[in-house]
């Protein structure tokens, strides 16, 4: 047996474009060949170590293009470190994350990026890349964007929300978009009208409306739609492509669909929390609603149909998690008596692949669309394809053996994220990750964690491949 040759035998290999009963040959951490099960080509790989995938799906490792490990926010820090968060991601079948390095106001992009490298270096169980949050647009940071694109940090998140923290005004946004137009970068937009929202927050608190559910009421769908529309027009003026993060409102999906119908290079992401949760959760009594405070906020249940439809029609291309966990105890509780002090964010990096498989079972999306929105599209969007996001000769052997018939119940008692609650507590899921390989190396082996901090490598990225 040759140690660096592995064959995954007998499974249904699913990519964004194909489903075939095939065997997969892995050599030196890469996919070497895919051949029909039991074909003469596959039978010739008899010197390789065998992983039996009979009756299972063989899928590319998930690519989560939106996480916030150890993110300082709202006076506290997201509770997953790069070590705990990437381990949990692997448990859930995700083998690549793209996290957000943050430029602090008054400091350089480089200083922010260096700080995030220091947090992640030698800690990760799976591969990772970085986007850059731009919070201070000036001549220097605009020049730095060019350098970062060259280095493989090819996407830049900007905020139309959070005045005084991450907020950029329209002029700053336009300047960054113009720069992206010339350097090939992709602007990722948090599209909510934060100036108007802050007025409504103040008015709600003054009227004694302090419970978590008011977080959802003041961050109005119309103010997400308005910001989405404005961001699209600014991108048109700049001639730049645009990616809207965490789309939650039906009216925002409509803005994206209209722009795409015009042929504009505008893309959108939604997250499991908007597909599976709603304002009903935000309204849970005894401050339990705080567990569901994130921005953009959860919407009334009626918005979910538009999100599913957007995913089916490709008006939305990607499902990422916006994983940004805060413990209920001691962190979410900071906002008792004042919803605006609840740290914004939900855990989910471990649950995304399973929840989206449940969407396949429930008939919302096809199996191939599952792999597209969770693996291939984010890899393409963020310049990682076909190394990540598919199973084809030459690709990294990031492979998940997925049991489509296993039954599980999501719970904080059994999850691996470093957070004391689950946003999906008690939810029944059909399907479960069984084995995960990262560049051919087992990270999860038959539901046992066998990975290590430091296996995961920093992965510089190319530019958005939807524009090629
Ligand atoms: N939204 C969140 O819910 N958390 C972190 C940042 C963001 O935009
Ligand atoms: Zn955001
Ligand atoms: Zn985010």
Coordinates of C-alpha atoms and ligand atoms in Angstrom, one line a residue:
X1 CA 0.0 0.0 0.0
X2 CA 1.3 3.5 -0.9
X3 CA 0.7 5.7 2.1
X4 CA -0.2 8.8 0.2
X5 CA -2.8 7.1 -2.1
X6 CA -6.3 6.9 -0.8
X7 CA -9.4 5.8 -2.7
X8 CA -12.9 6.8 -1.6
X9 CA -15.0 4.0 -2.9
X10 CA -18.6 3.3 -3.7
X11 CA -20.3 6.6 -2.9
X12 CA -22.5 9.0 -4.9
X13 CA -20.1 11.8 -5.8
X14 CA -22.0 15.1 -5.9
X15 CA -20.7 18.4 -7.2
X16 CA -22.5 21.6 -8.3
X17 CA -22.7 20.1 -11.8
X18 CA -22.8 16.3 -11.5
X19 CA -24.0 13.3 -9.5
X20 CA -22.2 10.1 -10.4
X21 CA -21.5 6.8 -8.7
X22 CA -17.8 7.1 -8.7
X23 CA -14.6 6.3 -6.9
X24 CA -12.2 9.1 -6.0
X25 CA -8.4 8.7 -6.1
X26 CA -6.5 11.0 -3.8
X27 CA -2.7 11.4 -4.1
X28 CA -0.5 13.8 -2.2
X29 CA -3.5 15.8 -0.8
X30 CA -5.1 16.3 -4.2
X31 CA -7.8 14.6 -6.2
X32 CA -5.9 12.6 -8.7
X33 CA -8.8 11.0 -10.6
X34 CA -12.5 10.4 -10.5
X35 CA -13.7 7.2 -12.3
X36 CA -17.0 5.4 -12.5
X37 CA -17.5 2.9 -9.6
X38 CA -16.1 -0.5 -10.4
X39 CA -14.7 0.7 -13.8
X40 CA -11.4 -0.8 -14.9
X41 CA -9.7 2.5 -14.1
X42 CA -11.1 2.5 -10.6
X43 CA -10.2 -1.2 -10.1
X44 CA -6.6 -0.4 -10.9
X45 CA -6.3 1.7 -7.7
X46 CA -6.0 -1.5 -5.6
X47 CA -2.8 -0.4 -4.0
X48 CA -4.5 2.6 -2.3
X49 CA -5.9 2.8 1.3
X50 CA -9.7 2.5 1.0
X51 CA -12.4 4.6 2.6
X52 CA -15.7 2.8 2.0
X53 CA -18.4 5.3 1.1
X54 CA -21.1 2.8 0.0
X55 CA -24.5 4.3 0.5
X56 CA -23.1 7.7 1.3
X57 CA -22.6 11.0 -0.5
X58 CA -19.1 12.1 -1.4
X59 CA -19.1 15.9 -1.5
X60 CA -16.6 18.7 -1.6
X61 CA -15.8 20.2 1.8
X62 CA -17.9 23.2 2.5
X63 CA -16.6 26.7 2.0
X64 CA -18.0 29.2 4.5
X65 CA -17.2 32.6 3.1
X66 CA -18.3 34.6 6.1
X67 CA -17.1 33.9 9.6
X68 CA -16.0 36.1 12.6
X69 CA -13.7 34.1 14.9
X70 CA -12.6 36.0 17.9
X71 CA -14.2 39.2 16.6
X72 CA -14.2 42.1 19.1
X73 CA -17.7 43.6 18.9
X74 CA -20.1 45.5 21.1
X75 CA -17.7 45.5 24.0
X76 CA -17.0 41.8 24.0
X77 CA -15.4 39.2 21.7
X78 CA -16.9 36.4 19.7
X79 CA -16.5 33.3 21.7
X80 CA -15.0 30.9 19.1
X81 CA -11.3 31.2 18.6
X82 CA -9.8 30.2 15.3
X83 CA -9.0 26.8 17.0
X84 CA -12.4 26.1 18.4
X85 CA -14.3 27.6 15.5
X86 CA -12.4 25.8 12.7
X87 CA -12.7 22.5 14.6
X88 CA -16.4 23.0 14.9
X89 CA -16.5 23.9 11.2
X90 CA -14.8 20.6 10.3
X91 CA -17.3 18.6 12.5
X92 CA -20.0 20.2 10.3
X93 CA -18.3 19.3 7.0
X94 CA -16.8 22.7 6.2
X95 CA -13.1 22.6 5.2
X96 CA -12.4 26.2 4.3
X97 CA -13.5 29.5 6.0
X98 CA -12.9 33.0 4.8
X99 CA -12.9 35.2 8.0
X100 CA -12.8 39.0 8.3
X101 CA -9.7 40.9 9.3
X102 CA -10.6 44.3 10.6
X103 CA -9.1 47.7 10.0
X104 CA -9.5 49.8 13.2
X105 CA -10.3 53.4 12.6
X106 CA -7.1 55.4 12.4
X107 CA -5.0 52.4 11.6
X108 CA -3.8 50.7 8.4
X109 CA -5.3 47.7 6.6
X110 CA -1.9 46.1 7.1
X111 CA -2.1 46.4 10.9
X112 CA -5.5 44.8 10.9
X113 CA -4.5 42.0 8.6
X114 CA -1.3 41.3 10.7
X115 CA -3.4 41.1 13.8
X116 CA -5.8 38.6 12.3
X117 CA -2.9 36.5 11.0
X118 CA -1.5 36.4 14.5
X119 CA -4.8 35.1 15.9
X120 CA -5.2 32.4 13.2
X121 CA -1.6 31.3 12.7
X122 CA -1.0 27.7 13.8
X123 CA -4.5 27.5 15.3
X124 CA -6.7 26.3 12.5
X125 CA -7.9 22.8 11.8
X126 CA -8.9 23.6 8.3
X127 CA -7.8 26.0 5.6
X128 CA -8.6 29.7 5.8
X129 CA -8.4 33.0 4.0
X130 CA -9.2 36.6 4.9
X131 CA -11.4 39.3 3.6
X132 CA -10.7 42.8 4.9
X133 CA -13.1 45.1 6.7
X134 CA -12.4 48.6 5.6
X135 CA -13.6 51.1 8.3
X136 CA -11.4 54.1 7.4
X137 CA -11.2 55.1 3.7
X138 CA -8.4 57.5 3.0
X139 CA -5.6 57.8 0.4
X140 CA -3.4 55.3 2.3
X141 CA -6.0 52.6 2.8
X142 CA -7.1 52.9 -0.8
X143 CA -3.5 52.3 -1.9
X144 CA -3.3 49.4 0.5
X145 CA -6.3 47.8 -1.1
X146 CA -4.3 47.4 -4.3
X147 CA -1.5 45.6 -2.4
X148 CA -3.9 43.3 -0.6
X149 CA -5.5 42.2 -3.8
X150 CA -2.1 41.2 -5.1
X151 CA -1.4 39.3 -1.9
X152 CA -4.6 37.3 -2.0
X153 CA -7.0 39.4 0.1
X154 CA -9.3 40.2 -2.7
X155 CA -12.5 41.3 -1.0
X156 CA -13.4 44.2 1.2
X157 CA -16.3 44.5 3.5
X158 CA -17.9 47.9 4.1
X159 CA -20.7 48.9 6.4
X160 CA -23.6 51.2 5.7
X161 CA -24.6 50.4 9.3
X162 CA -23.0 50.9 12.7
X163 CA -22.2 54.7 12.7
X164 CA -19.2 55.4 14.8
X165 CA -17.9 51.9 14.5
X166 CA -17.5 50.4 11.0
X167 CA -19.7 52.8 9.1
X168 CA -18.6 54.4 5.8
X169 CA -20.6 57.2 4.2
X170 CA -21.6 57.1 0.5
X171 CA -18.5 59.1 -0.6
X172 CA -16.2 56.7 1.1
X173 CA -18.0 53.8 -0.3
X174 CA -17.9 55.2 -3.8
X175 CA -14.1 55.8 -3.5
X176 CA -13.5 52.2 -2.3
X177 CA -15.7 50.9 -5.1
X178 CA -13.8 52.9 -7.7
X179 CA -10.6 51.4 -6.3
X180 CA -12.0 47.9 -6.5
X181 CA -13.1 48.6 -10.1
X182 CA -9.4 49.3 -11.0
X183 CA -7.7 46.6 -8.8
X184 CA -10.1 43.7 -9.3
X185 CA -11.3 43.6 -5.7
X186 CA -14.8 42.8 -4.7
X187 CA -16.7 45.1 -2.3
X188 CA -18.9 43.1 0.1
X189 CA -21.6 45.3 1.6
X190 CA -23.4 45.3 4.9
X191 CA -26.5 47.0 3.5
X192 CA -28.6 48.6 6.2
X193 CA -29.3 52.3 6.6
X194 CA -27.5 52.7 10.0
X195 CA -28.1 56.4 10.3
X196 CA -31.9 56.0 10.2
X197 CA -31.7 52.8 12.3
X198 CA -29.9 54.6 15.1
X199 CA -32.8 57.2 15.2
X200 CA -35.3 54.4 15.6
X201 CA -33.2 52.6 18.2
X202 CA -33.1 55.8 20.3
X203 CA -36.8 56.4 19.9
X204 CA -37.6 52.8 20.9
X205 CA -35.4 52.9 24.0
X206 CA -36.9 56.3 25.1
X207 CA -40.4 54.7 24.8
X208 CA -39.3 51.8 27.0
X209 CA -39.2 49.2 24.2
X210 CA -36.1 47.5 25.4
X211 CA -36.7 43.8 24.7
X212 CA -34.7 41.8 22.1
X213 CA -37.7 41.8 19.7
X214 CA -37.3 45.5 19.2
X215 CA -33.9 44.9 17.6
X216 CA -35.9 43.3 14.7
X217 CA -38.5 46.1 14.6
X218 CA -36.1 49.0 14.4
X219 CA -33.8 47.4 11.8
X220 CA -36.6 47.6 9.2
X221 CA -36.7 45.6 6.0
X222 CA -37.2 48.8 4.1
X223 CA -34.0 50.1 5.5
X224 CA -32.2 47.0 4.3
X225 CA -33.8 47.3 0.8
X226 CA -33.0 51.0 0.6
X227 CA -29.3 50.4 1.4
X228 CA -29.2 47.5 -1.0
X229 CA -30.6 49.7 -3.7
X230 CA -28.2 52.6 -2.9
X231 CA -25.2 50.2 -2.8
X232 CA -26.1 48.9 -6.2
X233 CA -26.4 52.4 -7.7
X234 CA -23.0 53.4 -6.2
X235 CA -21.4 50.3 -7.7
X236 CA -23.0 51.1 -11.1
X237 CA -21.5 54.6 -10.9
X238 CA -18.1 53.1 -10.0
X239 CA -18.4 50.4 -12.6
X240 CA -17.6 47.8 -9.9
X241 CA -19.0 44.5 -9.0
X242 CA -20.8 44.2 -5.7
X243 CA -21.6 41.4 -3.2
X244 CA -24.3 42.0 -0.6
X245 CA -23.7 40.0 2.6
X246 CA -26.4 38.5 4.8
X247 CA -29.5 39.3 2.8
X248 CA -32.5 38.8 5.0
X249 CA -35.4 40.9 3.6
X250 CA -37.7 39.9 0.7
X251 CA -37.4 43.5 -0.6
X252 CA -33.6 43.3 -0.7
X253 CA -33.8 40.1 -2.7
X254 CA -36.1 42.1 -5.1
X255 CA -33.4 44.8 -5.5
X256 CA -30.8 42.2 -6.3
X257 CA -33.1 40.4 -8.8
X258 CA -33.9 43.7 -10.6
X259 CA -30.2 44.5 -10.8
X260 CA -29.3 41.1 -12.1
X261 CA -32.1 41.3 -14.6
X262 CA -30.3 44.4 -16.0
X263 CA -27.2 42.3 -16.3
X264 CA -25.3 44.0 -13.5
X265 CA -22.4 42.1 -11.7
X266 CA -24.3 42.1 -8.4
X267 CA -24.3 39.1 -6.1
X268 CA -26.0 38.1 -2.9
X269 CA -25.5 35.9 0.1
X270 CA -28.0 34.7 2.7
X271 CA -27.4 32.7 5.8
X272 CA -29.2 29.7 7.5
X273 CA -30.6 31.9 10.3
X274 CA -32.7 33.8 7.7
X275 CA -33.8 30.6 6.0
X276 CA -34.8 28.7 9.2
X277 CA -35.4 31.3 12.0
X278 CA -37.7 34.3 12.2
X279 CA -38.9 37.2 14.4
X280 CA -40.8 34.5 16.3
X281 CA -37.4 33.5 17.8
X282 CA -36.6 37.1 18.6
X283 CA -39.8 37.4 20.5
X284 CA -39.1 34.4 22.8
X285 CA -39.8 35.3 26.4
X286 CA -37.4 35.7 29.4
X287 CA -34.7 37.5 27.2
X288 CA -34.2 34.2 25.3
X289 CA -34.8 36.3 22.1
X290 CA -31.3 37.7 22.7
X291 CA -29.9 34.5 21.3
X292 CA -31.2 35.5 17.9
X293 CA -30.0 39.1 17.8
X294 CA -27.9 39.6 14.7
X295 CA -27.7 42.2 11.9
X296 CA -29.3 42.2 9.5
X297 CA -32.0 40.9 11.8
X298 CA -34.2 37.9 11.5
X299 CA -37.4 38.7 9.6
X300 CA -41.0 37.6 9.8
X301 CA -41.4 34.0 8.5
X302 CA -43.0 35.3 5.2
X303 CA -39.6 36.5 4.0
X304 CA -38.2 32.9 3.9
X305 CA -40.0 32.0 0.7
X306 CA -38.3 34.8 -1.2
X307 CA -34.9 33.7 0.0
X308 CA -35.4 30.1 -1.0
X309 CA -36.7 31.3 -4.4
X310 CA -33.6 33.6 -4.8
X311 CA -31.4 30.6 -4.1
X312 CA -33.2 28.5 -6.7
X313 CA -33.2 31.2 -9.4
X314 CA -29.6 32.3 -8.7
X315 CA -30.5 35.8 -7.6
X316 CA -28.7 34.7 -4.4
X317 CA -25.6 32.7 -5.1
X318 CA -24.1 31.8 -1.7
X319 CA -25.1 30.6 1.8
X320 CA -22.5 31.5 4.4
X321 CA -23.0 31.6 8.2
X322 CA -21.9 35.0 9.4
X323 CA -20.8 32.8 12.3
X324 CA -20.3 35.3 15.2
X325 CA -21.1 33.5 18.4
X326 CA -21.7 35.1 21.8
X327 CA -22.6 33.1 24.9
X328 CA -26.0 33.8 26.3
X329 CA -24.5 33.9 29.8
X330 CA -22.3 37.0 30.3
X331 CA -22.3 38.1 26.7
X332 CA -25.9 38.3 25.3
X333 CA -26.9 39.2 28.8
X334 CA -25.0 42.5 28.4
X335 CA -28.2 43.8 26.7
X336 CA -30.8 43.0 29.4
X337 CA -32.9 46.1 29.6
X338 CA -31.4 47.6 26.4
X339 CA -31.6 45.5 23.2
X340 CA -29.0 47.8 21.6
X341 CA -26.4 46.5 24.0
X342 CA -26.9 42.8 23.0
X343 CA -23.8 41.8 21.0
X344 CA -24.9 41.1 17.4
X345 CA -24.3 37.6 16.0
X346 CA -25.3 34.0 15.9
X347 CA -23.3 30.7 16.0
X348 CA -23.7 28.4 13.0
X349 CA -20.5 27.4 11.3
X350 CA -21.1 23.8 12.4
X351 CA -24.7 23.6 11.2
X352 CA -24.7 25.1 7.7
X353 CA -24.1 21.9 5.6
X354 CA -26.6 19.9 7.6
X355 CA -29.3 22.6 7.6
X356 CA -28.9 23.0 3.8
X357 CA -29.1 19.2 3.4
X358 CA -32.3 19.3 5.3
X359 CA -33.5 21.9 2.7
X360 CA -32.8 19.3 0.1
X361 CA -34.8 16.7 2.1
X362 CA -37.6 19.3 2.4
X363 CA -37.6 20.0 -1.3
X364 CA -36.4 23.6 -1.2
X365 CA -33.3 23.0 -3.3
X366 CA -31.7 20.1 -5.3
X367 CA -28.7 18.2 -4.1
X368 CA -26.5 19.9 -6.7
X369 CA -27.8 23.3 -5.7
X370 CA -26.8 22.4 -2.1
X371 CA -23.3 21.8 -3.2
X372 CA -23.3 24.9 -5.4
X373 CA -24.5 27.4 -2.7
X374 CA -22.4 25.9 0.1
X375 CA -19.2 24.9 -1.7
X376 CA -18.7 25.8 -5.4
X377 CA -20.3 29.3 -5.5
X378 CA -18.4 30.7 -2.5
X379 CA -15.2 29.2 -3.8
X380 CA -15.8 30.9 -7.2
X381 CA -17.0 34.2 -5.6
X382 CA -13.8 34.5 -3.5
X383 CA -11.2 33.2 -6.0
X384 CA -10.6 29.7 -4.6
X385 CA -12.1 27.6 -7.4
X386 CA -11.4 24.9 -8.5
X387 CA -8.9 24.2 -5.8
X388 CA -11.8 24.4 -3.3
X389 CA -15.5 23.8 -3.8
X390 CA -15.4 20.8 -6.2
X391 CA -14.1 17.3 -6.6
X392 CA -12.1 17.2 -9.8
X393 CA -8.6 16.2 -10.7
X394 CA -6.2 18.8 -9.4
X395 CA -8.5 20.1 -6.7
X396 CA -7.4 19.9 -3.0
X397 CA -8.7 16.7 -1.6
X398 CA -11.2 18.4 0.8
X399 CA -13.7 15.7 0.9
X400 CA -16.7 15.0 3.0
X401 CA -18.4 11.5 3.3
X402 CA -22.0 12.4 4.2
X403 CA -24.5 9.9 5.4
X404 CA -27.8 11.2 3.9
X405 CA -29.9 8.8 6.0
X406 CA -28.5 9.4 9.5
X407 CA -30.8 11.2 11.9
X408 CA -29.6 13.8 14.4
X409 CA -30.9 16.5 16.7
X410 CA -29.0 19.7 16.9
X411 CA -28.1 20.7 20.5
X412 CA -25.6 22.8 22.4
X413 CA -25.1 19.6 24.5
X414 CA -23.4 17.9 21.5
X415 CA -22.1 20.7 19.3
X416 CA -18.5 21.7 19.2
X417 CA -18.8 25.4 18.9
X418 CA -17.6 27.3 21.9
X419 CA -20.9 28.8 22.8
X420 CA -23.5 27.9 25.5
X421 CA -26.5 27.7 23.3
X422 CA -27.6 26.6 19.8
X423 CA -29.8 28.7 17.7
X424 CA -31.2 25.5 16.3
X425 CA -31.7 23.6 19.6
X426 CA -33.9 20.5 19.2
X427 CA -34.1 20.7 15.4
X428 CA -34.2 17.3 13.7
X429 CA -31.9 16.9 10.7
X430 CA -31.8 14.0 8.3
X431 CA -28.1 13.6 7.2
X432 CA -24.8 13.8 9.0
X433 CA -21.1 14.3 8.3
X434 CA -19.3 11.0 8.8
X435 CA -15.7 11.6 7.6
X436 CA -13.9 14.8 6.6
X437 CA -10.6 15.0 4.7
X438 CA -8.6 18.3 4.4
X439 CA -6.1 18.1 1.6
X440 CA -6.3 14.3 1.9
X441 CA -5.7 14.3 5.7
X442 CA -8.5 13.0 8.0
X443 CA -9.9 15.6 10.3
X444 CA -13.0 13.8 11.2
X445 CA -12.8 10.0 10.9
X446 CA -16.1 8.1 11.4
X447 CA -17.4 10.8 13.8
X448 CA -14.1 11.1 15.7
X449 CA -12.0 14.2 15.6
X450 CA -8.5 13.3 14.5
X451 CA -7.4 16.8 13.3
X452 CA -5.0 19.2 14.8
X453 CA -4.6 22.9 15.3
X454 CA -2.1 24.1 12.8
X455 CA -3.1 21.7 10.0
X456 CA -5.1 24.4 8.4
X457 CA -3.1 26.6 6.1
X458 CA -3.6 30.3 5.2
X459 CA -4.9 30.3 1.6
X460 CA -4.3 33.4 -0.5
X461 CA -7.2 33.9 -2.9
X462 CA -7.6 35.1 -6.5
X463 CA -10.2 37.6 -7.6
X464 CA -13.9 36.9 -8.0
X465 CA -14.4 34.2 -10.7
X466 CA -17.9 35.3 -11.5
X467 CA -16.4 38.1 -13.5
X468 CA -14.1 36.0 -15.7
Ligands
LIG1 N1 -23.6 41.3 12.0 C1 -23.7 40.5 13.0 O1 -24.7 40.0 13.3 N2 -22.5 40.3 13.7 C2 -21.3 40.8 13.3 C3 -21.3 41.8 12.3 C4 -22.5 42.0 11.6 O2 -22.6 42.7 10.6
LIG2 ZN1 -22.5 42.6 8.4
LIG3 ZN1 -20.5 39.3 9.3

